[in-house]
PDB file of N, CA and C in Angstrom:
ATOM      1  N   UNK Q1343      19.830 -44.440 -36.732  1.00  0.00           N
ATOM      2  CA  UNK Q1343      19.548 -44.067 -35.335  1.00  0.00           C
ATOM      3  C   UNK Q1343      19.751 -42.570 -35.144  1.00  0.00           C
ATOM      4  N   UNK Q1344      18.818 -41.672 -34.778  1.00  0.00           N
ATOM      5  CA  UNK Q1344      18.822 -40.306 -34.243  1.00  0.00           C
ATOM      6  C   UNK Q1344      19.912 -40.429 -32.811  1.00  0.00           C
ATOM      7  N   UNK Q1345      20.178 -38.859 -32.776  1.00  0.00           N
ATOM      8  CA  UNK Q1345      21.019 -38.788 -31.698  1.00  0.00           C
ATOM      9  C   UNK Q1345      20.079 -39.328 -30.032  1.00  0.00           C
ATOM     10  N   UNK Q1346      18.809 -38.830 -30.331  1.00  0.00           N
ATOM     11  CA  UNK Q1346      17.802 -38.921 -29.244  1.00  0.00           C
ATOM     12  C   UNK Q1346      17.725 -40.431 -29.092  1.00  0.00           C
ATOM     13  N   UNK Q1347      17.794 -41.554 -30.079  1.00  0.00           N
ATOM     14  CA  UNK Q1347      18.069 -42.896 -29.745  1.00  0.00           C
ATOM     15  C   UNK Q1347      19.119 -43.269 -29.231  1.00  0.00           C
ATOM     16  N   UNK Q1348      20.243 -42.723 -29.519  1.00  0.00           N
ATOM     17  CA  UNK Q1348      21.641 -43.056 -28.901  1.00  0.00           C
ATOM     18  C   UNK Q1348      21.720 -42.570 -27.144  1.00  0.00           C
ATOM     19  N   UNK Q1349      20.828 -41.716 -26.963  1.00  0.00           N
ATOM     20  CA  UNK Q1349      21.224 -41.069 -25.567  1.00  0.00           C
ATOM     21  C   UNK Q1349      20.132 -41.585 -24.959  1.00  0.00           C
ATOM     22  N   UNK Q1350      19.151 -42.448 -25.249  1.00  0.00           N
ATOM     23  CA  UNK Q1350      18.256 -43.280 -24.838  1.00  0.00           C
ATOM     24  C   UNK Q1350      19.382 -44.561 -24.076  1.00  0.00           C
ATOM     25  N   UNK Q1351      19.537 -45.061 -25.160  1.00  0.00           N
ATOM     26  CA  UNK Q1351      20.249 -46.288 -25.168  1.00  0.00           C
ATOM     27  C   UNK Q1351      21.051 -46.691 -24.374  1.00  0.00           C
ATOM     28  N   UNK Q1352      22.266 -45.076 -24.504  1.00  0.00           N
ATOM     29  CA  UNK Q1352      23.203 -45.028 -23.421  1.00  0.00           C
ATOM     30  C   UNK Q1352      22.961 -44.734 -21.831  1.00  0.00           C
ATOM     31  N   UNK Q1353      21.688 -44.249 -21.646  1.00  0.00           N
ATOM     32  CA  UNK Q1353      21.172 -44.042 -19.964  1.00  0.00           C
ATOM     33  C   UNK Q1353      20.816 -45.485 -20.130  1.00  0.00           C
ATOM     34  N   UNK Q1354      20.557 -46.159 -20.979  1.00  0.00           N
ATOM     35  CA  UNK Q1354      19.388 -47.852 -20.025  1.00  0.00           C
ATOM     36  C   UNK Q1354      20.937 -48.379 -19.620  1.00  0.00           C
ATOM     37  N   UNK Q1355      21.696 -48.251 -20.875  1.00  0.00           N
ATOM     38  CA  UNK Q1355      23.278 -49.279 -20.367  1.00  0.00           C
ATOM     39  C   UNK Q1355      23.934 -48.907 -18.913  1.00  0.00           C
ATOM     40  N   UNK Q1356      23.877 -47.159 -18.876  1.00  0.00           N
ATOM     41  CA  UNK Q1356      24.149 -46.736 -17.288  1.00  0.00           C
ATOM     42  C   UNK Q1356      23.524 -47.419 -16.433  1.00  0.00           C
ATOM     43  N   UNK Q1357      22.173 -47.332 -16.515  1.00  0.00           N
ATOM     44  CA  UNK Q1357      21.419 -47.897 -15.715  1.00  0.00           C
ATOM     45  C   UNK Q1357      21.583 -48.981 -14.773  1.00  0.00           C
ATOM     46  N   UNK Q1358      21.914 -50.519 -16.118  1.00  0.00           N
ATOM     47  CA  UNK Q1358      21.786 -51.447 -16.166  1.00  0.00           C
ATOM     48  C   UNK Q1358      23.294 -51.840 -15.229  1.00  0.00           C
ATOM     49  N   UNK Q1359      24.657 -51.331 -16.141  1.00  0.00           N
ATOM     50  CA  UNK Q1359      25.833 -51.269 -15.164  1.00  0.00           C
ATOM     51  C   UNK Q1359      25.538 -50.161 -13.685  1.00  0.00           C
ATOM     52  N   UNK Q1360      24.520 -49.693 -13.015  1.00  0.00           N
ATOM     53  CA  UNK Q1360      24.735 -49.221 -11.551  1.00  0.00           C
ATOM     54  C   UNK Q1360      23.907 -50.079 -10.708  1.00  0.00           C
ATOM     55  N   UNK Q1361      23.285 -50.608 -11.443  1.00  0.00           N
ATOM     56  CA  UNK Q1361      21.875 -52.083 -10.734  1.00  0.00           C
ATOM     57  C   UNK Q1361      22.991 -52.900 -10.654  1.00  0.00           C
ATOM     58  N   UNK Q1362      23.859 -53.367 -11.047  1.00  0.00           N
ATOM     59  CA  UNK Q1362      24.552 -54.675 -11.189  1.00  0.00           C
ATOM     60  C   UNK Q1362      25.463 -54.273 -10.154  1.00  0.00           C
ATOM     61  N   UNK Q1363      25.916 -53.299 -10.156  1.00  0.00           N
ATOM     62  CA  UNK Q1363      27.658 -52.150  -9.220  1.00  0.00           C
ATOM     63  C   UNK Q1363      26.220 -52.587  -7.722  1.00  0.00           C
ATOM     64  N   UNK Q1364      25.409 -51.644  -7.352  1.00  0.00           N
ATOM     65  CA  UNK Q1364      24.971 -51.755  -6.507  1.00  0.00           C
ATOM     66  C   UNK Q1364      24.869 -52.960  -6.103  1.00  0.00           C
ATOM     67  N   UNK Q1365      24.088 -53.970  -6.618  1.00  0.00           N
ATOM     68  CA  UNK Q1365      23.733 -55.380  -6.501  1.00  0.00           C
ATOM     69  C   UNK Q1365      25.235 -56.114  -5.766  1.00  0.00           C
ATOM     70  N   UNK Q1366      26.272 -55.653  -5.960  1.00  0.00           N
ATOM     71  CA  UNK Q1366      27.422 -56.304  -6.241  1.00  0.00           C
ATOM     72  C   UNK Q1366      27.473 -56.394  -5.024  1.00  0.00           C
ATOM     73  N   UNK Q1367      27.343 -54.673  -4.250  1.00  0.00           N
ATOM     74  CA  UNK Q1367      27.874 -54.020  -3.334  1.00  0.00           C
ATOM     75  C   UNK Q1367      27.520 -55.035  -2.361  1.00  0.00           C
ATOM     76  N   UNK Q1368      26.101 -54.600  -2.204  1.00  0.00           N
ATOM     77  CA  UNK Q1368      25.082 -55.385  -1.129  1.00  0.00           C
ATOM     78  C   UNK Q1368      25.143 -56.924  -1.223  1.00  0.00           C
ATOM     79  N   UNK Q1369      25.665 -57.721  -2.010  1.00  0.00           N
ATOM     80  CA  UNK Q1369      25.730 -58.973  -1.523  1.00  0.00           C
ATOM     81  C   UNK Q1369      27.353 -58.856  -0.743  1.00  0.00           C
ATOM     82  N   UNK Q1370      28.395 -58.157  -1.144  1.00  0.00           N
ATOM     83  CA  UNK Q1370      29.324 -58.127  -0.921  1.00  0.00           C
ATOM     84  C   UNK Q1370      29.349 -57.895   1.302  1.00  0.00           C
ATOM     85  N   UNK Q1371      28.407 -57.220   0.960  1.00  0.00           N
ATOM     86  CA  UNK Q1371      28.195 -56.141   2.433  1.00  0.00           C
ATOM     87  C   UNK Q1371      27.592 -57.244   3.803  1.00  0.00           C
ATOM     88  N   UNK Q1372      26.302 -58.263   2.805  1.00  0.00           N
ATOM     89  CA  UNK Q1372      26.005 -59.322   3.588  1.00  0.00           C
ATOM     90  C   UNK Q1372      26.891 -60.552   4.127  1.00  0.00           C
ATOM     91  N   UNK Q1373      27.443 -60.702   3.175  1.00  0.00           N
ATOM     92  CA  UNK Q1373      28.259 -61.627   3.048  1.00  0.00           C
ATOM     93  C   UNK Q1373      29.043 -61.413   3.953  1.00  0.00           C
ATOM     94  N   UNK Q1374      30.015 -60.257   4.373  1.00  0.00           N
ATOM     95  CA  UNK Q1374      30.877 -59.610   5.275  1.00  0.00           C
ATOM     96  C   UNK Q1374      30.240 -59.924   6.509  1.00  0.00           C
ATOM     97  N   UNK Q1375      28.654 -58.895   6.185  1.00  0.00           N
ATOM     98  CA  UNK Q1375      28.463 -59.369   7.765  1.00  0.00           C
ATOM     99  C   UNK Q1375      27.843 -60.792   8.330  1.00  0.00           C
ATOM    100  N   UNK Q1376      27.720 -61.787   7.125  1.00  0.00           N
ATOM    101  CA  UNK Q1376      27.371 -62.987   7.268  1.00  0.00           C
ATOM    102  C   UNK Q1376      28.467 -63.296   8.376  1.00  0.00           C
ATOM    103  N   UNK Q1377      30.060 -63.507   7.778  1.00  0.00           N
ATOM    104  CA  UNK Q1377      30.841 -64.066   8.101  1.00  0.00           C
ATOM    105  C   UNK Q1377      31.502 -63.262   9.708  1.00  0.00           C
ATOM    106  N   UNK Q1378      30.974 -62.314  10.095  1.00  0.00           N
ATOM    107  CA  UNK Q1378      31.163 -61.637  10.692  1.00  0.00           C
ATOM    108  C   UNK Q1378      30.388 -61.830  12.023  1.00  0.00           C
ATOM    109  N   UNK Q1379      29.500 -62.382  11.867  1.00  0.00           N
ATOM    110  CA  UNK Q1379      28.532 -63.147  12.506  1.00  0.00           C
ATOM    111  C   UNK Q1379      29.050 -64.685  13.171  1.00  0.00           C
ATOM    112  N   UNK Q1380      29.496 -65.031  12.054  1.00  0.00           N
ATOM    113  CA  UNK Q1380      29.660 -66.435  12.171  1.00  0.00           C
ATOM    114  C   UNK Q1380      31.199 -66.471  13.431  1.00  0.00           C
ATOM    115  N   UNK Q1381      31.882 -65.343  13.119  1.00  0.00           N
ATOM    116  CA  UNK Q1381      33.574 -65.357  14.006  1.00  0.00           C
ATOM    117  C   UNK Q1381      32.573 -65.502  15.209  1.00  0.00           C
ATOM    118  N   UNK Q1382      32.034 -64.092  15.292  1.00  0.00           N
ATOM    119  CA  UNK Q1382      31.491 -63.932  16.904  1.00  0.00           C
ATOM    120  C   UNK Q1382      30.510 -65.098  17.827  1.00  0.00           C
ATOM    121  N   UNK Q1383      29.907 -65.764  16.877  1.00  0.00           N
ATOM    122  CA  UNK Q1383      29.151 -66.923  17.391  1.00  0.00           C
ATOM    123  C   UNK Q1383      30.413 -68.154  17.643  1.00  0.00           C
ATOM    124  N   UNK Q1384      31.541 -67.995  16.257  1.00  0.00           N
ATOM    125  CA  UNK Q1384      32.515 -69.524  16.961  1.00  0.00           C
ATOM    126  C   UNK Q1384      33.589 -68.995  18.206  1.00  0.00           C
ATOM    127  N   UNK Q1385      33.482 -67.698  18.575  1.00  0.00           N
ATOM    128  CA  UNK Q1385      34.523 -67.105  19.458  1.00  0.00           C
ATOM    129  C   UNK Q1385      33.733 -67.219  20.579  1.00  0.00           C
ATOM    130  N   UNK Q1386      32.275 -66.771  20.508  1.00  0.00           N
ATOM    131  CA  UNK Q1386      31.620 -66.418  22.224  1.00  0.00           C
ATOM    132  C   UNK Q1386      30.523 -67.581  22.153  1.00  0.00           C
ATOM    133  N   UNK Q1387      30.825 -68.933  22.183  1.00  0.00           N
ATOM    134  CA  UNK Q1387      30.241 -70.335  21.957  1.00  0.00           C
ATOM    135  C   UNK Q1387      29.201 -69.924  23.664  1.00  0.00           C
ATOM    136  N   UNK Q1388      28.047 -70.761  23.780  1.00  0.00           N
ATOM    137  CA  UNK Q1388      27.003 -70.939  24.302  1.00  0.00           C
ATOM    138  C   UNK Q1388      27.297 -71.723  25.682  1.00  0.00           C
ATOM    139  N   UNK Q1389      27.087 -71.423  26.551  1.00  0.00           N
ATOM    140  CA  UNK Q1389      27.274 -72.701  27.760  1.00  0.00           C
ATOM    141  C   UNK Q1389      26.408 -72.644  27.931  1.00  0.00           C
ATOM    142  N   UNK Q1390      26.043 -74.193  28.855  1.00  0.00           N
ATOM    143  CA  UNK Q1390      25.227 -74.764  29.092  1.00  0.00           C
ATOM    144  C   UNK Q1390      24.166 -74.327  29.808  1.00  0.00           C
ATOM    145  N   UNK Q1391      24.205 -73.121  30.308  1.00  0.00           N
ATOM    146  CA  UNK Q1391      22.789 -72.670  31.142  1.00  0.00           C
ATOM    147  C   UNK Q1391      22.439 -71.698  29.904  1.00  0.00           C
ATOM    148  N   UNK Q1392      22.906 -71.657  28.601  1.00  0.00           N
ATOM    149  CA  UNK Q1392      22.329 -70.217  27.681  1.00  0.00           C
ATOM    150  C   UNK Q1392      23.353 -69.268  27.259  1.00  0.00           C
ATOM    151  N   UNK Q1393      23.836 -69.224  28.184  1.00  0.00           N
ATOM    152  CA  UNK Q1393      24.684 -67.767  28.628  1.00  0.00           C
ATOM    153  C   UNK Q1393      25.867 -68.038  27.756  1.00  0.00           C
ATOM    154  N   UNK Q1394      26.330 -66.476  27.416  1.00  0.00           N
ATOM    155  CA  UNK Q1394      27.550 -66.515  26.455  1.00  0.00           C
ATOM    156  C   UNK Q1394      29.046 -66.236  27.599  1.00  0.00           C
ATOM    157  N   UNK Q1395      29.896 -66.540  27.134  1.00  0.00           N
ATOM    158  CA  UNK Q1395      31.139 -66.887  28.016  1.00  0.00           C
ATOM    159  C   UNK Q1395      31.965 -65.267  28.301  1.00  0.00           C
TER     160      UNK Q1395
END
């Protein structure tokens, strides 16, 4: 392997570990505001004409 293959190799592996770091992030981020969602909907529940309490 030339040095020019090794420094190939080593940017795809960067690559590959900041797709995965990012990926991580953003489910991490939904998820948060999934659940974040979910407090405010079981805290400010619906009455019966629509309207929040």
């Amino acid at each position: 392997m030339s040095t020019t293959d090794i420094v190939i190799f080593l940017l795809a592996v960067a690559c590959v570990v900041a797709l995965a770091w990012a990926t991580d992030r953003r489910l991490d981020s939904l998820e948060a505001r999934m659940t974040t969602y979910e407090t405010i909907r079981i805290e400010a529940p619906v009455t019966a004409d629509g309207g929040r309490r």
